[in-house]
mmCIF file of C-alpha atoms and ligand atoms in Angstrom:
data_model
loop_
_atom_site.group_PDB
_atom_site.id
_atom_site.type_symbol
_atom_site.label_atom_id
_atom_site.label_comp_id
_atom_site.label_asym_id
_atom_site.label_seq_id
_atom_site.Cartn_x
_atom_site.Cartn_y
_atom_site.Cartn_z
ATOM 1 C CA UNK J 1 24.407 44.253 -78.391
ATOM 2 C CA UNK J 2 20.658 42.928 -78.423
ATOM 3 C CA UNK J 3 20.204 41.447 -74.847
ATOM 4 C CA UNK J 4 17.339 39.652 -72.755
ATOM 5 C CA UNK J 5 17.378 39.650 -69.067
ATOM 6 C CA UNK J 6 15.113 36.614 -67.741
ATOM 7 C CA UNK J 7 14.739 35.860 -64.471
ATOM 8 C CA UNK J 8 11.680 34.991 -62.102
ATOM 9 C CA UNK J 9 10.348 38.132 -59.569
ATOM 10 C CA UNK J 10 12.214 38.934 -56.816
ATOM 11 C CA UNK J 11 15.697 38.071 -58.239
ATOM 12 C CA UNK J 12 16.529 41.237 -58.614
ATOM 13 C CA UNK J 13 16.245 41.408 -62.694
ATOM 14 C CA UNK J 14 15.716 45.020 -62.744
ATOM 15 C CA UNK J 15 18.229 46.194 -60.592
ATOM 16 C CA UNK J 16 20.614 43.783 -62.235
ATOM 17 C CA UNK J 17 19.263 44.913 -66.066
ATOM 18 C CA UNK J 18 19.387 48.545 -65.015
ATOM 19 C CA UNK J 19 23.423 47.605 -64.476
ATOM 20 C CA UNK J 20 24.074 45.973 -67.157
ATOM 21 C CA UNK J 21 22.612 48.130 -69.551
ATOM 22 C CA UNK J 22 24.482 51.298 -68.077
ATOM 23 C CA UNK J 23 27.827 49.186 -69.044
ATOM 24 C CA UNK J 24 27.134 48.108 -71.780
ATOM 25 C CA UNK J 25 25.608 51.890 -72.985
ATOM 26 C CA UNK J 26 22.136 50.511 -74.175
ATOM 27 C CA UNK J 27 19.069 51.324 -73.171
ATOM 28 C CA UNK J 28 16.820 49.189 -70.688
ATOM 29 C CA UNK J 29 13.733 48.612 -72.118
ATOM 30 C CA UNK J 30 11.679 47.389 -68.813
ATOM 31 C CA UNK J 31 7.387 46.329 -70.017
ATOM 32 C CA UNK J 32 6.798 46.594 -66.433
ATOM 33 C CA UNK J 33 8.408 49.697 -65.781
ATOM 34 C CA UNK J 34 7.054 51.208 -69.304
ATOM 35 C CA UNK J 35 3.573 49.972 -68.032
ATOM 36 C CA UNK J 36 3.996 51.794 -64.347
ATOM 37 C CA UNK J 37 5.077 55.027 -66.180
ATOM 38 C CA UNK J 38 1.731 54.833 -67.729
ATOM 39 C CA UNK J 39 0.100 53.688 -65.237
ATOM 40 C CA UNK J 40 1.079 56.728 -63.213
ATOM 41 C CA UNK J 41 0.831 59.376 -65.981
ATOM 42 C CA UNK J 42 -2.722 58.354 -66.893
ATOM 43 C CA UNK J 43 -2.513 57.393 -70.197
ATOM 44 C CA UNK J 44 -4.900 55.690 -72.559
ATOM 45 C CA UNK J 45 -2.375 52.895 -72.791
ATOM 46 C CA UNK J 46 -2.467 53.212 -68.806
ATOM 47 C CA UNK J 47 -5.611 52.815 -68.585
ATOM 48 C CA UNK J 48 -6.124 49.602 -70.492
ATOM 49 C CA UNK J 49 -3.638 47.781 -68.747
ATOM 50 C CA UNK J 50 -4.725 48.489 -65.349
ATOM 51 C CA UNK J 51 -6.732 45.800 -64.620
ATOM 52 C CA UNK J 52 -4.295 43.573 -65.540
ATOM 53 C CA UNK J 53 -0.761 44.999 -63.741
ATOM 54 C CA UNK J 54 -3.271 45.561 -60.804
ATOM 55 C CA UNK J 55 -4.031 42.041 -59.923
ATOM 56 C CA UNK J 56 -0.647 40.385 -61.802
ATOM 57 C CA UNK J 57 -2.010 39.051 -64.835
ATOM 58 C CA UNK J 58 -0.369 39.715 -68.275
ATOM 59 C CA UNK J 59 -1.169 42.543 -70.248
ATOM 60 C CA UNK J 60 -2.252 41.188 -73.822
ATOM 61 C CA UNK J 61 0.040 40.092 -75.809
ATOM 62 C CA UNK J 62 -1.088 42.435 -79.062
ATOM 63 C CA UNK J 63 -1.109 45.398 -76.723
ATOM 64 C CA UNK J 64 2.525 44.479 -74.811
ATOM 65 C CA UNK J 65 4.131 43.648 -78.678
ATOM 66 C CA UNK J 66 3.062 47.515 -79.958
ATOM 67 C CA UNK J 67 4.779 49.407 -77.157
ATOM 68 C CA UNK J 68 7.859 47.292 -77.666
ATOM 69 C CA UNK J 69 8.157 47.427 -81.209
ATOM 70 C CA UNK J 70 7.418 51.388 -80.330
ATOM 71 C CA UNK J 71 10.455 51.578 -77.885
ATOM 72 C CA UNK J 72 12.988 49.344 -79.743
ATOM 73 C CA UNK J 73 12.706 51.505 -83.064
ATOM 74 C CA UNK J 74 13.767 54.850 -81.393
ATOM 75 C CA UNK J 75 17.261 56.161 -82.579
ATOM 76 C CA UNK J 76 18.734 54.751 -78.773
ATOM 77 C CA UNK J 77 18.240 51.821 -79.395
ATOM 78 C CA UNK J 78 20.183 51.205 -82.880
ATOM 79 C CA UNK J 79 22.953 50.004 -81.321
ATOM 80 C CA UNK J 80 21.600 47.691 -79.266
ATOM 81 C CA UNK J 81 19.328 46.847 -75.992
ATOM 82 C CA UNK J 82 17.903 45.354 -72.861
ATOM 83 C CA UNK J 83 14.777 43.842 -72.887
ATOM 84 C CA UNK J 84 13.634 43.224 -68.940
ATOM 85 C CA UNK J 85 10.149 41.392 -68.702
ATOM 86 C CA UNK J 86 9.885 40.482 -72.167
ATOM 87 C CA UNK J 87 9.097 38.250 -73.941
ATOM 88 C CA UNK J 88 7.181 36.830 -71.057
ATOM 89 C CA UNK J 89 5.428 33.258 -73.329
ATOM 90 C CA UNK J 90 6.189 31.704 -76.045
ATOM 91 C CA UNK J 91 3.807 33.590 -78.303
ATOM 92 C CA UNK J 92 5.783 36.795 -77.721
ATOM 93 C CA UNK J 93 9.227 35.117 -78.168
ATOM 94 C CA UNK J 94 8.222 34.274 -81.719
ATOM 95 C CA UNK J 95 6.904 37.673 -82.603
ATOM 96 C CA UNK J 96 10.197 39.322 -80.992
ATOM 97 C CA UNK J 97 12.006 36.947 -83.342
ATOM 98 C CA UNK J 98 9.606 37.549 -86.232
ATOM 99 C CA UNK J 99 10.491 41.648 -85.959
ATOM 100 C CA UNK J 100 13.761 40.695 -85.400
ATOM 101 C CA UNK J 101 14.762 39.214 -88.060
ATOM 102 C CA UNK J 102 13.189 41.189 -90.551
ATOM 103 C CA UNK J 103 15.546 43.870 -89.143
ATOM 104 C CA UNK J 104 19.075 41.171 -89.205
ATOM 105 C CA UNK J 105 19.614 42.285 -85.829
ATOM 106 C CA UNK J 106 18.038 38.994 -83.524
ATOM 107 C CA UNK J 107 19.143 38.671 -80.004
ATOM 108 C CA UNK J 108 22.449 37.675 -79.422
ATOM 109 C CA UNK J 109 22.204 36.887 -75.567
ATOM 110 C CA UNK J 110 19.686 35.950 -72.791
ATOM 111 C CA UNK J 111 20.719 36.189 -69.103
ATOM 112 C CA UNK J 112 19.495 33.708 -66.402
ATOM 113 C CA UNK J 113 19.104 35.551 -63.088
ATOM 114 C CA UNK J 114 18.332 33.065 -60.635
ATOM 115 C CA UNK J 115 17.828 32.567 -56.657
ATOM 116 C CA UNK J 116 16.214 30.122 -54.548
ATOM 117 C CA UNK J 117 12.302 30.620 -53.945
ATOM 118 C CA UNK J 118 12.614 31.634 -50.163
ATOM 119 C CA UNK J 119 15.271 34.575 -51.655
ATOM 120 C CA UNK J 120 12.855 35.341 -54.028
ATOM 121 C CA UNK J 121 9.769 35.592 -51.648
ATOM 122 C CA UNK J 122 12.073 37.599 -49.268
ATOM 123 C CA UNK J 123 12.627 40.430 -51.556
ATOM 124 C CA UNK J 124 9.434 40.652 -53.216
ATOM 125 C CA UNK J 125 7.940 41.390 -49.707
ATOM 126 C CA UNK J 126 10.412 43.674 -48.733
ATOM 127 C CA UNK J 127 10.466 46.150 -51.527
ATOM 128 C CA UNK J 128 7.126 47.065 -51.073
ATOM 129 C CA UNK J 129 5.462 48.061 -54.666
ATOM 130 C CA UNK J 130 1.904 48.619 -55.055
ATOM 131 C CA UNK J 131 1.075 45.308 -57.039
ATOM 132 C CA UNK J 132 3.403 42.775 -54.215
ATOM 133 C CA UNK J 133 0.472 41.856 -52.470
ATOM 134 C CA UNK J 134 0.732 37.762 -51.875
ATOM 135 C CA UNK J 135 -1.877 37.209 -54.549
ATOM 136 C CA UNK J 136 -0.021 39.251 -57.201
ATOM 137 C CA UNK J 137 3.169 37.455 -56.660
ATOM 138 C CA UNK J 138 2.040 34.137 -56.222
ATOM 139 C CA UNK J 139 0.323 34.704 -59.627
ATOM 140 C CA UNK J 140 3.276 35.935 -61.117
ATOM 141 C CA UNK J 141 5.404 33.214 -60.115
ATOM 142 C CA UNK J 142 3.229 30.733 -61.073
ATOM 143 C CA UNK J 143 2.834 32.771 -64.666
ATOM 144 C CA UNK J 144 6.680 32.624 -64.412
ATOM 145 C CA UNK J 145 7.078 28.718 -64.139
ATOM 146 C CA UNK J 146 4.188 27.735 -66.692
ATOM 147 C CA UNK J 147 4.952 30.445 -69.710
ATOM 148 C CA UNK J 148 8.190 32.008 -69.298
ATOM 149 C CA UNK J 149 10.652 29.055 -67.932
ATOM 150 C CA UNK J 150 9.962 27.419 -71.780
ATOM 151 C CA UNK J 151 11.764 30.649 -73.047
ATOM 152 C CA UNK J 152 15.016 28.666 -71.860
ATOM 153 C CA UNK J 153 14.982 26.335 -74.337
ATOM 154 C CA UNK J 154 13.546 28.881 -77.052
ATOM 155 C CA UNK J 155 16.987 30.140 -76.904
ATOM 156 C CA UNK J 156 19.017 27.400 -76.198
ATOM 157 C CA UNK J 157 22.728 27.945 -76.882
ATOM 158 C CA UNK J 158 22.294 31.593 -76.347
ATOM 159 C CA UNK J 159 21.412 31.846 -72.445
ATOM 160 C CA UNK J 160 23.833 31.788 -69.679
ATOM 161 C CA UNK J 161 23.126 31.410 -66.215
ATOM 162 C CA UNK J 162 23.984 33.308 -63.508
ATOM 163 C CA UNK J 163 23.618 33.113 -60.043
ATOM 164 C CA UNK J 164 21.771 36.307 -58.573
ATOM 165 C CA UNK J 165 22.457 35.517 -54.906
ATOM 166 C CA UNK J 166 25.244 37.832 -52.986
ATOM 167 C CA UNK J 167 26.149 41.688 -53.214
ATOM 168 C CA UNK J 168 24.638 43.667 -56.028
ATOM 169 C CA UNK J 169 27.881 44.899 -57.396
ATOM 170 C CA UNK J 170 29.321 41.100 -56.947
ATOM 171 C CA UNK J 171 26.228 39.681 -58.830
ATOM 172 C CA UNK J 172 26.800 42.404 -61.665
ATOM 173 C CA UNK J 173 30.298 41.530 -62.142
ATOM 174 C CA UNK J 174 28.948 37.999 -62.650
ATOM 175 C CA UNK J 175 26.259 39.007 -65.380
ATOM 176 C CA UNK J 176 29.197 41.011 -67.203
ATOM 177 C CA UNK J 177 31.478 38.695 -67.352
ATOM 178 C CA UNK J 178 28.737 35.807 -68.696
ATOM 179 C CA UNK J 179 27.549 38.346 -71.345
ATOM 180 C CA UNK J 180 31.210 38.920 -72.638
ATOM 181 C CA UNK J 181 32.022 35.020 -72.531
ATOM 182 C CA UNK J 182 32.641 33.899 -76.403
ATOM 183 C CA UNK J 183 29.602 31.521 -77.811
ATOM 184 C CA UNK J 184 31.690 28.012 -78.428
ATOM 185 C CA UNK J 185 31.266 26.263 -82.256
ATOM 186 C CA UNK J 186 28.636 24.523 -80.395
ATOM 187 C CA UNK J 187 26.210 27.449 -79.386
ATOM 188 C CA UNK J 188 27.116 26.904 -75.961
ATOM 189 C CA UNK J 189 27.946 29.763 -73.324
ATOM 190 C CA UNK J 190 31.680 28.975 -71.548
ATOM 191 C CA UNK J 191 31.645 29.329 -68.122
HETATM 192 P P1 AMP G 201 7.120 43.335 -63.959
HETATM 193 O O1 AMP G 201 7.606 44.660 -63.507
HETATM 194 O O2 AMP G 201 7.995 42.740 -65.038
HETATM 195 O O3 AMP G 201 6.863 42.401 -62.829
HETATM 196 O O4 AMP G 201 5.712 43.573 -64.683
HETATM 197 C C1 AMP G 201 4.624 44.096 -63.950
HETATM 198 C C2 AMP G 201 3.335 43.758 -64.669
HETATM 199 O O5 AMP G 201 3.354 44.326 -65.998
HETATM 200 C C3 AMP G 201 3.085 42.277 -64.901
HETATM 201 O O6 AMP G 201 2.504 41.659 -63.782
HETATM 202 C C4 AMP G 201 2.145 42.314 -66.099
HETATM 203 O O7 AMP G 201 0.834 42.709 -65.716
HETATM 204 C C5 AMP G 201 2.725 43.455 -66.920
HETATM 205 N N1 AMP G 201 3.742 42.986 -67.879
HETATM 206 C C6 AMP G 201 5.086 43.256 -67.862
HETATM 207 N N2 AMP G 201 5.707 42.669 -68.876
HETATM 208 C C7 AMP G 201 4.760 42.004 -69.581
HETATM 209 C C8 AMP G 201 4.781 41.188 -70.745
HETATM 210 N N3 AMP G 201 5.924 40.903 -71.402
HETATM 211 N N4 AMP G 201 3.596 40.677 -71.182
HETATM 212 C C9 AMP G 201 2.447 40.934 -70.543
HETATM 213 N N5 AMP G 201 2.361 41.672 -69.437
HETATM 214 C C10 AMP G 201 3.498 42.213 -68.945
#
């Protein structure tokens, strides 16, 4: 299965995609976490998107597309996978659809993961990563609202909601059971 986890900072995406992918036995293909591994191994690619992971700004588009067209062509992920963090615009939805399709194999779900803003601002200050200062996730947020949010009607009749408020186990038996739910004649999600 070809999945997208979207979902604004703090809602706990990752720890919800990490999850979900284990279940499902597909790989979770993170940017930001593919970005921090380079980051801290001191790569070229590293080094180029410092700047930009420092201070919460996206990473060009051009540069973000080429290490996920990299990481979705290994043999892992031929059955299927996770994307966490991407596509984060528009401009990167239509290239991911672009590659997609010239492959047959387009995405076949997106999951809404979403909280209230005072949740969200809770977390994000409590798990304590090197780029959460309140500048960085102000940005972000605001990044999230103006380019990513439109991503919801990009794939209309494939997204489901789900709420990502309670128990992290509770909350994953949510995002299971909305990935599973059959797509009516309509496009729509049930339940
Ligand atoms: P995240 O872990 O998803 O919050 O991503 C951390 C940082 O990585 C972001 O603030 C961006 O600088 C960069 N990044 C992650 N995903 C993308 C993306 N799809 N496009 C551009 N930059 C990204």
């Amino acid at each position: 299965m070809r999945l997208l986890i979207v979902g604004p900072q703090g809602a706990g995406k990752g720890t919800q995609a990490a999850l979900l992918a284990e279940s499902l036995g597909i790989p979770h293909v993170s940017t930001g976490d593919l970005f921090r591994a380079n980051l801290a191994g001191g790569t070229e690619l590293g080094m180029l998107v410092k700047k930009y992971v420092d201070s919460g700004e996206l990473v060009p588009d051009e540069v973000t597309q080429d290490m996920v067209a990299d990481r979705v062509s290994q043999p892992d992920a031929e059955p299927g996978f996770l994307l966490d963090g991407f596509p984060r615009n528009i401009t990167q939805a239509d290239w991911l659809t672009a590659m997609l399709d010239g492959r047959h194999a387009p995405i076949e779900r997106v999951v809404l993961l979403t909280a209230p803003d005072q949740v969200l601002l809770d977390r994000m200050l409590s798990r304590g990563r090197a780029d959460d200062t309140v500048e960085a996730i102000t940005r972000r947020l605001d990044i999230y609202h103006r380019e990513t949010t439109p991503l919801i009607d990009y794939y209309d009749g494939r997204v489901v909601h789900v709420d990502g408020v309670g128990e992290v186990d509770e909350v994953h038996r949510r995002v299971l059971e909305a990935v599973r739910s059959p797509l009516t004649a309509a496009g729509e999600l049930r339940g």
